[in-house]
Short mmCIF file of C-alpha atoms and ligand atoms in Angstrom, two decimals:
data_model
loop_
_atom_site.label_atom_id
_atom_site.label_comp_id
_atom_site.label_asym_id
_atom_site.label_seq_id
_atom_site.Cartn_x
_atom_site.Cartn_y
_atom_site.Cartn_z
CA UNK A 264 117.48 85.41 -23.20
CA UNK A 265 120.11 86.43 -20.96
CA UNK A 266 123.02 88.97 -22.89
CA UNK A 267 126.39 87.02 -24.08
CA UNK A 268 127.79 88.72 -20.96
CA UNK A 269 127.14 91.08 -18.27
CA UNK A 270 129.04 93.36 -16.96
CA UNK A 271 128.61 95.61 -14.16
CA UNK A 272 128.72 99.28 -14.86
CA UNK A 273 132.18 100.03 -12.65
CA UNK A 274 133.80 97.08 -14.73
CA UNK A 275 132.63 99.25 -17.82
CA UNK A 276 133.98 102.21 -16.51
CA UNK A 277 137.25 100.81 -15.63
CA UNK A 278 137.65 99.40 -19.00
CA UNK A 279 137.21 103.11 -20.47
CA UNK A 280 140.26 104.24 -18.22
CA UNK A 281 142.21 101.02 -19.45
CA UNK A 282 141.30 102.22 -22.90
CA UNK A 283 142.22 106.06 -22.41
CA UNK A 284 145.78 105.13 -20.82
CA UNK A 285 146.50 102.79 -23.67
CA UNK A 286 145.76 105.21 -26.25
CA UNK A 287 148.13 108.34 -25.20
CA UNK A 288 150.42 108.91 -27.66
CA UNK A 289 148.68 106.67 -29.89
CA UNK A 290 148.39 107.37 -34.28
CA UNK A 291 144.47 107.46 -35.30
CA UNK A 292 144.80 104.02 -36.84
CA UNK A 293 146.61 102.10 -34.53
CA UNK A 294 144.60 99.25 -32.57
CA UNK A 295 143.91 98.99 -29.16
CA UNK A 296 142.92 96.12 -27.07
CA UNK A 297 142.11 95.81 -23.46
CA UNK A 298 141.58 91.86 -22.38
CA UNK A 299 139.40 91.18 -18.95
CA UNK A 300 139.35 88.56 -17.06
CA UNK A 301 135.91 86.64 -16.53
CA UNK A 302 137.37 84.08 -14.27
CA UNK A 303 137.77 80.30 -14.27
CA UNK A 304 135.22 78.54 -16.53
CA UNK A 305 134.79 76.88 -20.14
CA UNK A 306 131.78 78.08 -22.59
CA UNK A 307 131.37 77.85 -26.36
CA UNK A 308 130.33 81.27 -26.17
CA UNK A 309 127.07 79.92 -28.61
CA UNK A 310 124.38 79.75 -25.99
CA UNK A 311 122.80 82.81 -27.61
CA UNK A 312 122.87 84.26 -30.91
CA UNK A 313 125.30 87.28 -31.19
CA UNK A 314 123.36 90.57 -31.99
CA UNK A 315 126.11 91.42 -34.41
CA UNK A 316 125.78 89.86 -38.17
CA UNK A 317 129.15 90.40 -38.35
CA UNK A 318 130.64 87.94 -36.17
CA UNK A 319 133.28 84.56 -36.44
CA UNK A 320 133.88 81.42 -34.31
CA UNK A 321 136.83 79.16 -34.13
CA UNK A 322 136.41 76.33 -31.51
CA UNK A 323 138.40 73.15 -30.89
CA UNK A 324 136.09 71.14 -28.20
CA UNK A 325 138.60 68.77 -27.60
CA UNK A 326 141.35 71.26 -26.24
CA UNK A 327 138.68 73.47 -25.09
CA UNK A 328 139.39 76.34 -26.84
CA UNK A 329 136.61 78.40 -28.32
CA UNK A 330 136.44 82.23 -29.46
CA UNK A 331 133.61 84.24 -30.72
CA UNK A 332 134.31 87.19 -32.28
CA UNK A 333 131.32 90.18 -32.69
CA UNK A 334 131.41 93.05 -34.65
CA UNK A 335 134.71 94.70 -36.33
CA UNK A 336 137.72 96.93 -35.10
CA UNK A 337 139.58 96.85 -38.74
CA UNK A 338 139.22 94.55 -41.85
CA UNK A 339 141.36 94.25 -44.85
CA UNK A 340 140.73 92.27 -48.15
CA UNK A 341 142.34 90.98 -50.72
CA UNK A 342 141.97 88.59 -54.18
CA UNK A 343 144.37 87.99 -56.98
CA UNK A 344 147.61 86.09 -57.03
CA UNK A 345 149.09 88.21 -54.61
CA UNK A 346 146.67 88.24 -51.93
CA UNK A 347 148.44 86.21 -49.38
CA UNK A 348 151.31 88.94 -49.64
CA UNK A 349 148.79 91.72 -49.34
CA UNK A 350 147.24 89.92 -45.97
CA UNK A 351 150.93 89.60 -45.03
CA UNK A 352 151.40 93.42 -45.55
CA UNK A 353 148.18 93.97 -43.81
CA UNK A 354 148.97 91.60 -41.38
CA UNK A 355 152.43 93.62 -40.62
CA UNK A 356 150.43 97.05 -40.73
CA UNK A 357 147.98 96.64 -37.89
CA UNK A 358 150.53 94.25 -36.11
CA UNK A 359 153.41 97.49 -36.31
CA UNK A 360 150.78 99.60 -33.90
CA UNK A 361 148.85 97.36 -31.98
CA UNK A 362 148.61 98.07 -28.02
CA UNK A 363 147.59 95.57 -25.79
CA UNK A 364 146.36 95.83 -22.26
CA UNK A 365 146.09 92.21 -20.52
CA UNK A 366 147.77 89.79 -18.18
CA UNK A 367 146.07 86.77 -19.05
CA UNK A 368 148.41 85.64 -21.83
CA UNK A 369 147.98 82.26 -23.70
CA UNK A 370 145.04 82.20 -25.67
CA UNK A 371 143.62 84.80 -23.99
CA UNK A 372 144.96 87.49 -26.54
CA UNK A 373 144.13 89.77 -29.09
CA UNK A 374 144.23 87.99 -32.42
CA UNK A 375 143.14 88.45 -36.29
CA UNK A 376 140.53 86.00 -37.91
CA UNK A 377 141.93 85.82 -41.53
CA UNK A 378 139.96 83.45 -44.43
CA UNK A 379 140.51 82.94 -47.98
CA UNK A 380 138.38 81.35 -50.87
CA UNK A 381 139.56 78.10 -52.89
CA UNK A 382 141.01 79.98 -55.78
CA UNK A 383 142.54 83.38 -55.67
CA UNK A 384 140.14 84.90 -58.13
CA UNK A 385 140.92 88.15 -60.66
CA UNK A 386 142.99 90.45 -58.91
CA UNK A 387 142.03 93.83 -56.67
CA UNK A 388 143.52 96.17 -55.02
CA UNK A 389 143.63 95.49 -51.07
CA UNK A 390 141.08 97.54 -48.99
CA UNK A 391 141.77 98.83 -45.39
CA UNK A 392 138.18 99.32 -43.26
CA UNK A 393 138.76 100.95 -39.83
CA UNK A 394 136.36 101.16 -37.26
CA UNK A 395 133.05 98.96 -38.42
CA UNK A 396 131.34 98.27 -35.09
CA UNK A 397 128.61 96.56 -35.83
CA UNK A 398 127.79 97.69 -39.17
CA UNK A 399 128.53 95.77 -42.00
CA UNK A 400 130.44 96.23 -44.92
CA UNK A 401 129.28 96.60 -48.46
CA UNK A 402 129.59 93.48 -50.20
CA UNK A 403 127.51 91.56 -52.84
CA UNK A 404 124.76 89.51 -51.54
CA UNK A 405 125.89 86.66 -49.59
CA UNK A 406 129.48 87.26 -50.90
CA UNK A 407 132.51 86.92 -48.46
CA UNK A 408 135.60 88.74 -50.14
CA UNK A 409 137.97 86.56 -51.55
CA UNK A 410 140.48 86.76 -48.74
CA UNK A 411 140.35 88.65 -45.75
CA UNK A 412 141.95 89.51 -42.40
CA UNK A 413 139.48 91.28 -39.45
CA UNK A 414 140.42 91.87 -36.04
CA UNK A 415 136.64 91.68 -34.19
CA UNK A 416 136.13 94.50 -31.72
CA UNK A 417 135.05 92.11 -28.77
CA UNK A 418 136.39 88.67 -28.73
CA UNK A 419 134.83 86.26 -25.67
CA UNK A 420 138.16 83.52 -25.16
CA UNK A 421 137.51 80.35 -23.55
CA UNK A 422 140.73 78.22 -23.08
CA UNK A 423 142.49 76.83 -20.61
CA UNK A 424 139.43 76.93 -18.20
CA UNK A 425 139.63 80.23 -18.59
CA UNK A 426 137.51 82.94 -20.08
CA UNK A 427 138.32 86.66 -21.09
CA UNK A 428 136.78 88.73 -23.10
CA UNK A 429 139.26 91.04 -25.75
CA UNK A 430 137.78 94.46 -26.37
CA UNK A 431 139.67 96.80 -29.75
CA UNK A 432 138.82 100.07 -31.56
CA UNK A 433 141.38 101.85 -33.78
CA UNK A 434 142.43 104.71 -31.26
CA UNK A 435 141.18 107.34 -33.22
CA UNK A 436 137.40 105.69 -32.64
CA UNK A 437 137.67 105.09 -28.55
CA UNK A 438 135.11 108.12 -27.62
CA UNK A 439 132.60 105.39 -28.60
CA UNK A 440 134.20 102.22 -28.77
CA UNK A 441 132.64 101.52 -25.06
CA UNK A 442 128.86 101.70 -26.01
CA UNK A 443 129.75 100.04 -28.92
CA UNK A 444 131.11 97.07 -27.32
CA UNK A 445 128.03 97.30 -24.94
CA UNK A 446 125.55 96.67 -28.26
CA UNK A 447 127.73 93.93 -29.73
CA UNK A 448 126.97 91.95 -26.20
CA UNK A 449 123.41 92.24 -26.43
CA UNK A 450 122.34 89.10 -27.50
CA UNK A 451 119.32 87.95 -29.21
CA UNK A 452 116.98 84.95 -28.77
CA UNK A 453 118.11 81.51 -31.28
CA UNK A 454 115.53 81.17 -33.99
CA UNK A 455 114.35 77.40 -34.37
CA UNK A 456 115.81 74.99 -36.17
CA UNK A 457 114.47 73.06 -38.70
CA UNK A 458 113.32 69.52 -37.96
CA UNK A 459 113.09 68.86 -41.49
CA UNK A 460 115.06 69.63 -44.36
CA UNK A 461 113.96 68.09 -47.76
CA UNK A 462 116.76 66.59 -49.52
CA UNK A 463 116.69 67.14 -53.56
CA UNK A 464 116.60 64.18 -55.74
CA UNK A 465 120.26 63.74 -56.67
CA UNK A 466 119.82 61.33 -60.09
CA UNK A 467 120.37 64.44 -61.87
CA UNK A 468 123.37 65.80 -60.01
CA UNK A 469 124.92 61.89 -60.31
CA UNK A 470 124.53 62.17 -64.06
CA UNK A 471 126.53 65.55 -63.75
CA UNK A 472 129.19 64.22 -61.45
CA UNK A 473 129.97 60.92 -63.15
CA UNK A 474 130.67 63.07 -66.48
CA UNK A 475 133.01 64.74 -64.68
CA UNK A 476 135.07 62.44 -63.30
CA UNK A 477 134.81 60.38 -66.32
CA UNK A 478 136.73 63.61 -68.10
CA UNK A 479 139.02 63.87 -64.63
CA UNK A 480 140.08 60.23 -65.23
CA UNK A 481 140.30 60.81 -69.32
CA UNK A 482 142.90 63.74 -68.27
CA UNK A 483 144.44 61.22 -65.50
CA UNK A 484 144.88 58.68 -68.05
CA UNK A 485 146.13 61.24 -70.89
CA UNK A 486 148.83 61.68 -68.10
CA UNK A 487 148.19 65.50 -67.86
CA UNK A 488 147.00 64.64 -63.93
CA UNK A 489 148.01 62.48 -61.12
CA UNK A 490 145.07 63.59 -59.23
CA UNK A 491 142.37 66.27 -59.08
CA UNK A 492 139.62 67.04 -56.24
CA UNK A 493 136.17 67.75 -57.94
CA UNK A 494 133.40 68.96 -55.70
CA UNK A 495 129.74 69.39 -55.88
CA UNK A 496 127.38 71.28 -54.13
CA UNK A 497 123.56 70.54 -52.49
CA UNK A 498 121.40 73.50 -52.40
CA UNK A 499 118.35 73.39 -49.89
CA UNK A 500 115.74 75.86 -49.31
CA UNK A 501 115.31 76.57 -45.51
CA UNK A 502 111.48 76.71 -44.33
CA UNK A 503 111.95 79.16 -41.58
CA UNK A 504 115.08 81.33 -40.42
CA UNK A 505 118.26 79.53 -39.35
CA UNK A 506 120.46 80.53 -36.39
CA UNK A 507 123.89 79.90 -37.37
CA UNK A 508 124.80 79.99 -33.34
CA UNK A 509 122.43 76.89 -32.78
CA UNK A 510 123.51 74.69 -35.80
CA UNK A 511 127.21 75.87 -34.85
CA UNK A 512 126.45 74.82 -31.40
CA UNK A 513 125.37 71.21 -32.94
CA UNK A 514 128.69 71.11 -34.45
CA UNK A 515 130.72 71.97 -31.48
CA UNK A 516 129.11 68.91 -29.51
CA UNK A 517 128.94 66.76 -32.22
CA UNK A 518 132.33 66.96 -33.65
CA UNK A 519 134.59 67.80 -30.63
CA UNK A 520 137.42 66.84 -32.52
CA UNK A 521 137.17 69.12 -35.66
CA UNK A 522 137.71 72.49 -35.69
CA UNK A 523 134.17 74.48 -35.78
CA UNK A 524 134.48 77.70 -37.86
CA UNK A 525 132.04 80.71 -38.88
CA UNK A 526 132.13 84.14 -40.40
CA UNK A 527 129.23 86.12 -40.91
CA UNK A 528 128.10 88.85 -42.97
CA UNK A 529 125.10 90.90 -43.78
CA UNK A 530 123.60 88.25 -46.07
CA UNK A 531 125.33 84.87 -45.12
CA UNK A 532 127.04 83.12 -42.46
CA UNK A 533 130.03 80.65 -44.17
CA UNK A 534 130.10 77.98 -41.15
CA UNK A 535 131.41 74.30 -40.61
CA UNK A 536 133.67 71.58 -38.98
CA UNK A 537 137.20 70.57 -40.19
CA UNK A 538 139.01 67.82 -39.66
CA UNK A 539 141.96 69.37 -41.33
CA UNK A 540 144.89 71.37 -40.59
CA UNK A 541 146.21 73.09 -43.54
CA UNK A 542 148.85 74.99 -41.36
CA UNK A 543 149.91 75.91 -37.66
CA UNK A 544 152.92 78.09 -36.45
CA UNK A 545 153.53 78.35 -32.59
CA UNK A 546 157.28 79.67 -31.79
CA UNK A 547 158.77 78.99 -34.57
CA UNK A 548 156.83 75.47 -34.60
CA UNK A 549 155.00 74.56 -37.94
CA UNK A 550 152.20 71.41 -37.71
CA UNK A 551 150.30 70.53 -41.23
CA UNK A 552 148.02 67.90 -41.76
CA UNK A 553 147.87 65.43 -44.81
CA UNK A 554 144.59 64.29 -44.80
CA UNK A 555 143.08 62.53 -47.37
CA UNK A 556 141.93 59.09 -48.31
CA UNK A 557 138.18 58.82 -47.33
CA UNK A 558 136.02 55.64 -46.00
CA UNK A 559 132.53 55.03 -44.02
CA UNK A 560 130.26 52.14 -42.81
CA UNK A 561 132.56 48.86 -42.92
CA UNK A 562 134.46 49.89 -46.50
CA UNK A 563 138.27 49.47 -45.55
CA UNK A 564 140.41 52.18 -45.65
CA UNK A 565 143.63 51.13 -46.44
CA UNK A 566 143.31 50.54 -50.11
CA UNK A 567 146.06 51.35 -52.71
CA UNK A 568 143.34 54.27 -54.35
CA UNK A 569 143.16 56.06 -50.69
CA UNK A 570 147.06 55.25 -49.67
CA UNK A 571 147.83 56.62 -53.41
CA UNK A 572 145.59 59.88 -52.89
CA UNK A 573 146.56 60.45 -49.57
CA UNK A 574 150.67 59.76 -50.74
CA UNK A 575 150.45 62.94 -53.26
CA UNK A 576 148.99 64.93 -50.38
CA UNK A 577 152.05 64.06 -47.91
CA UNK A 578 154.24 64.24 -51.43
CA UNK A 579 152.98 68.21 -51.82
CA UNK A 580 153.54 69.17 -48.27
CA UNK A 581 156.45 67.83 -47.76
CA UNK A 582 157.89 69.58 -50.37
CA UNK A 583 156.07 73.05 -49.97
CA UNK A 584 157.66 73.28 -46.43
CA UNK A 585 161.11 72.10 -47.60
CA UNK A 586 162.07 75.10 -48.29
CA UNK A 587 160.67 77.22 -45.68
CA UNK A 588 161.63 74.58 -42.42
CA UNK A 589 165.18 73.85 -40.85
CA UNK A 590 163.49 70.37 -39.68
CA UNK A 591 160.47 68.08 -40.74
CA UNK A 592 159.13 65.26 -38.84
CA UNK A 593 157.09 62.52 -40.72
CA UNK A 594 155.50 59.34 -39.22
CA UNK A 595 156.94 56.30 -41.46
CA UNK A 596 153.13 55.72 -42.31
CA UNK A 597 149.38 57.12 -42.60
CA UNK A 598 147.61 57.23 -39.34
CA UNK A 599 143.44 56.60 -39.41
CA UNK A 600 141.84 59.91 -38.09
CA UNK A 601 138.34 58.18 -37.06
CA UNK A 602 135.42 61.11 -37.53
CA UNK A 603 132.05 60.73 -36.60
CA UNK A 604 131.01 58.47 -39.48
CA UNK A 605 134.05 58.59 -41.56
CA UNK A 606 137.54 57.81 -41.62
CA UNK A 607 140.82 59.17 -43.38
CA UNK A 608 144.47 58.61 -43.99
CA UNK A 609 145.94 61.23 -42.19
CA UNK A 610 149.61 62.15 -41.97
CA UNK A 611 150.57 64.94 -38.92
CA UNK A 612 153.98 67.06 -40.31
CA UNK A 613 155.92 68.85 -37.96
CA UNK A 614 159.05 70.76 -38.06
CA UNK A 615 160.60 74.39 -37.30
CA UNK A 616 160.35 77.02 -39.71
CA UNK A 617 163.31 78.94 -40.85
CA UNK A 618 164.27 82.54 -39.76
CA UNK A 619 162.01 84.91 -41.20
CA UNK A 620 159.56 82.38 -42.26
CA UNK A 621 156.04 83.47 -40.80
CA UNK A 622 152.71 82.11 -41.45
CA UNK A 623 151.19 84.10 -44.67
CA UNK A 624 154.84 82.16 -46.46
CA UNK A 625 153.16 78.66 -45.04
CA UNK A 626 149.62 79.26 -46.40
CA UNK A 627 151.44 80.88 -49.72
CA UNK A 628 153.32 77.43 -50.15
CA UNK A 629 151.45 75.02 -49.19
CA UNK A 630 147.72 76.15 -50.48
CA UNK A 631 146.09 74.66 -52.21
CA UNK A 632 147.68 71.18 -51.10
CA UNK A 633 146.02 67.86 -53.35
CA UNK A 634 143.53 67.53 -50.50
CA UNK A 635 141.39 70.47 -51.97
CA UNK A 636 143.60 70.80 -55.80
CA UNK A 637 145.38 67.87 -56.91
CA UNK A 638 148.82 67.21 -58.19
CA UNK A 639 150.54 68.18 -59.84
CA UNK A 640 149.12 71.21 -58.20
CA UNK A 641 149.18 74.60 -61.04
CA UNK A 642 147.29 71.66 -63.34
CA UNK A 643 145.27 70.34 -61.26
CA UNK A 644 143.83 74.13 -60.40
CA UNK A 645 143.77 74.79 -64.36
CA UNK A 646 142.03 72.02 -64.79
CA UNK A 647 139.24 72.97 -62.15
CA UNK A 648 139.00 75.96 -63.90
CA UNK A 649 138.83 75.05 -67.57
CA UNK A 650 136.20 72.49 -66.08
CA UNK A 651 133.79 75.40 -64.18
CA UNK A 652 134.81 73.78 -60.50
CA UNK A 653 132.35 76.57 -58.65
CA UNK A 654 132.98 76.31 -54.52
CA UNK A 655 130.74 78.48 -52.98
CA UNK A 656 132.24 80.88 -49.76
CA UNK A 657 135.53 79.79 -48.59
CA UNK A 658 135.06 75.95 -49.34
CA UNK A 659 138.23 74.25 -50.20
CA UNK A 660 139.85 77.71 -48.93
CA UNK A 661 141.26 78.40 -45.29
CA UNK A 662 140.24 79.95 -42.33
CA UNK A 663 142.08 80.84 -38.90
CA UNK A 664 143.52 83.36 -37.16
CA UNK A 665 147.12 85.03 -36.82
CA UNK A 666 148.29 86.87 -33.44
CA UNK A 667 149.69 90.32 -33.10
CA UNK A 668 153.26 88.11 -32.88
CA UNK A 669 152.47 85.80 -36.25
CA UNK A 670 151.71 82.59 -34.36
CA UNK A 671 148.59 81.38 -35.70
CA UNK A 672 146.18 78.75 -37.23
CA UNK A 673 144.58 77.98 -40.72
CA UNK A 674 142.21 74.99 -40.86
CA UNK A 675 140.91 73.70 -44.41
CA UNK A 676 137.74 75.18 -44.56
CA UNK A 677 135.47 71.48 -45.74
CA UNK A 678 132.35 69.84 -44.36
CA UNK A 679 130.92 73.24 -44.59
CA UNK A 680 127.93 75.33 -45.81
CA UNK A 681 126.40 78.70 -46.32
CA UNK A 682 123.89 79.69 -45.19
CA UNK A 683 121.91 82.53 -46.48
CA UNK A 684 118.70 84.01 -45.02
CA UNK A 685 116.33 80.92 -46.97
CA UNK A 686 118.93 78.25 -48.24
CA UNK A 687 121.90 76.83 -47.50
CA UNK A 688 124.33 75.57 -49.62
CA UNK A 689 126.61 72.41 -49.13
CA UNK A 690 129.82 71.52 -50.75
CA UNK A 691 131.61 67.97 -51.09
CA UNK A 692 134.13 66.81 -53.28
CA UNK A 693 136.26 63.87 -53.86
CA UNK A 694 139.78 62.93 -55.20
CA UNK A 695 140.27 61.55 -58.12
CA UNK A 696 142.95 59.46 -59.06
CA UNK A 697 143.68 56.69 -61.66
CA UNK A 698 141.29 53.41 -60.34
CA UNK A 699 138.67 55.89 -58.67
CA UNK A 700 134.69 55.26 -59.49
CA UNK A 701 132.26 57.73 -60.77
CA UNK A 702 129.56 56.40 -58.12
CA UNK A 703 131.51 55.03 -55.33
CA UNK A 704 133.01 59.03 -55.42
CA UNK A 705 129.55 60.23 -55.53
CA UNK A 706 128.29 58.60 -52.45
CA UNK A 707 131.92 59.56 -50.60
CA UNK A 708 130.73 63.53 -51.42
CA UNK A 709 127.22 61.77 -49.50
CA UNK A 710 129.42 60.68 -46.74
CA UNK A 711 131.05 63.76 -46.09
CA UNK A 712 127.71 66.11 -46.84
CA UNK A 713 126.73 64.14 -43.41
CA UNK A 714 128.05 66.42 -41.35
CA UNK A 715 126.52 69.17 -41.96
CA UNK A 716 122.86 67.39 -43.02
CA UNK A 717 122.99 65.74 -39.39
CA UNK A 718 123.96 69.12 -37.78
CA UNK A 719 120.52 70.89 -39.88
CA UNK A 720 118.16 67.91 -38.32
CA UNK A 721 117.08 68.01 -35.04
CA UNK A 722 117.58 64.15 -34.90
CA UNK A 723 121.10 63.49 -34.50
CA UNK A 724 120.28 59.78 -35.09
CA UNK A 725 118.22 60.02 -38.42
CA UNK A 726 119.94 58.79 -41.48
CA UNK A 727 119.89 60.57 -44.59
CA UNK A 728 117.15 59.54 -46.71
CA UNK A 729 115.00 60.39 -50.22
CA UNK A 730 118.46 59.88 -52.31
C1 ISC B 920 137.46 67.64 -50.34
C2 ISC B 920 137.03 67.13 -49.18
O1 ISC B 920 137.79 66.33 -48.38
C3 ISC B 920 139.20 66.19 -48.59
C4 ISC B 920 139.78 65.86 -47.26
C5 ISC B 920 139.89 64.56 -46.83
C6 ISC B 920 139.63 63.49 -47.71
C7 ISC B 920 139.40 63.74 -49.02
C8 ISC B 920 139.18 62.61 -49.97
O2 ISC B 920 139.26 61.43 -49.56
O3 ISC B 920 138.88 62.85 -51.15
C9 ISC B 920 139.45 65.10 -49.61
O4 ISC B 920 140.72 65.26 -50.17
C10 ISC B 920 135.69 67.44 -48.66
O5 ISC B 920 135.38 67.08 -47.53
O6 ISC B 920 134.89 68.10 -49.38
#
């Protein structure tokens, strides 16, 4: 299997006197990044499996833009209340004393990947790792932290049919940093994918989900709710080893356009394809989506539940951004985003954000919006707490990435798994609002557990069976 990318020695060398003229005068910690260019071309960067375990994707098919990013030049973490402001802060730290070496421009520049579970968790103090390479960092089996912000230490761009490749070490590190890069572009062969993964009986796991919406719609009804998004989760043991590159790769061509996302660790890979938004911020230009509202086969769509649901959605972000944006732009009515075998209401918000405003204030405000929580929001999240809501990685959470200037991109990390070395596990969920249906929910959490079920099978045309 041929390397993620070759490069000839005098290219290597050249890069090392890049490096060495960037880092003169440099502080130990601050970042460095050198960006080549590879030339005209488009690649999902997934035709081989990266040899580092720590590695993330983020790929739009449609607009051709796809990034894989391999090993680590600095990671922070955070989890509490406060751990959008302590991303921020980290965010502002690296950002203060980052040198960059490139003409590309674009996409082709050195950005963060930052990624945040559902709920905020107890509190801890934020961490600052420098200088990872390839090693990983000490973390409870198959646990991502609750929020985190990494800059990789080689990201491979592909956008604009263009592709570069974005090399960074913390100055004090560089000595190294080349050979290092060198390893983290070695690739290795894709282990098979399954051809068959047995599906658990779900009787049991209806039982469990119609009591809970039953209590959802009790609190509905007791008027302590408008709406509240319960989830479930399938868990299926793997057979044989699964490369997260391949099944990514499935995504990528399957759902051109969602947003495919990974991160991987030592003892998981949290991986998937969005169809939503949560926030974007490109000079001063903020784009959200409301997405919610959920039908498949020949159900219609536009029904007062769905237009309801997906109402409180547009309700919540409209008035998270209020505040924060000198303008907002909202069509008059729902649009139908059509995916690959379901549809939603979806409402695109635009506007321009206030001086000041930067992109850890939009995910503060507007996560988590009634797509993922419910509304009214703090109740709707107390609620999924009193009631045990467990979301396993960064389901229901975000994940993106944020530029050395603050323009960035958080998609809503759903139709998702993770995958751990012999299961994976896949989360769904469902609003709930006053008229919804304990079983017609149920088989929407089917619906949307689709994507990633047709992505394990080698068959992209077999149906989901043995419910
Ligand atoms: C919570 C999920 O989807 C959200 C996004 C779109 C439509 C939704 C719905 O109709 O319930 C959900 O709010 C999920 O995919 O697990």
């Amino acid at each position: 299997m041929n390397a993620l990318l070759t490069l000839p020695d005098a290219a290597w060398n050249a890069l090392q006197l890049r490096l060495d003229r960037l880092a003169a005068g440099a502080a130990g910690g601050a970042l460095l990044s050198v960006t080549l260019d590879l030339g005209a071309g488009e690649r999902d960067w997934l035709h081989a499996q990266p040899a580092s375990r720590e590695f993330c994707y983020w790929a739009q098919p449609a607009a051709g833009r796809h990034r894989l990013g391999l090993g680590r030049a600095v990671v922070c973490t955070s989890a509490g209340p406060a751990r959008f402001t302590a991303l921020q802060a980290a965010h502002a730290g690296i950002a203060g004393d980052w040198r960059h070496d490139g003409e590309l421009g674009g996409d082709h520049v050195p950005v963060a990947g930052l990624g945040f579970a559902f709920d905020h968790g107890p509190g801890a103090s934020p961490a600052r790792h420098d200088g990872l390479g390839e090693r990983s960092l000490p973390r409870a089996a198959g646990d991502l932290p609750n929020a985190q912000l990494g800059v990789a230490a080689v990201l491979l761009t592909s956008a604009g049919d263009r592709l570069s490749a974005t090399f960074t070490t913390p100055a004090r590190d560089r000595a190294d940093a080349v050979a290092r890069w060198r390893r983290l572009l070695a690739a290795r062969p894709l282990a098979a994918l399954p051809t068959n993964v047995p599906l658990p009986a779900t009787a049991l796991a209806e039982r469990a989900w119609n009591a809970r919406v039953e209590r959802a719609l009790a609190a509905i009804a007791a008027g302590e709710l408008d709406k509240v998004v319960l989830s479930r989760s399938l868990r299926l043991p793997l057979a044989g080893r699964v490369a997260p590159a391949a099944l990514l790769a499935r995504l990528v061509e399957r759902h051109p356009q969602a947003t495919a996302f990974a991160i991987g660790g030592e003892q998981a890979v949290f991986l998937g394809a969005t169809p939503e938004r949560l926030v974007g911020l490109r000079d001063g230009a903020v784009r959200a989506d409301a997405l919610a509202g959920t039908a498949w086969d020949d159900e219609p769509l536009a029904v007062d539940k769905n237009a309801h649901e997906q109402a409180l959605v547009v309700a919540a972000i409209r008035e998270a951004l209020a505040p924060l944006c000198a303008t907002l732009e909202l069509p008059p009515a729902p649009r139908v985003l059509e995916l690959r075998g379901l549809r939603h209401l979806w409402t695109p918000i635009a506007g321009r954000v206030r001086a000041g405003i930067g992109l850890f204030d939009l995910i503060a405000g507007l996560h988590p919006t009634p797509a993922v929580g419910g509304s009214p929001g703090a109740a709707a999240c107390d609620w999924l707490r009193r009631h045990g809501e467990r979301r396993p990685g960064w389901y229901g959470g975000g994940i993106g990435w944020i530029d050395r200037h603050g323009d960035g991109e958080v998609a809503v990390a759903l139709r998702c798994g993770l995958l751990g070395a012999h299961h994976i596990e896949l989360p769904a969920g469902a609003g709930i609002v006053a008229g919804s249906r304990a079983a017609h929910e149920f088989r929407e959490t089917e619906a949307k557990l689709g994507t990633m079920l047709d992505a394990l099978r080698a068959d992209a045309g077999q149906a989901r069976t043995g419910t």
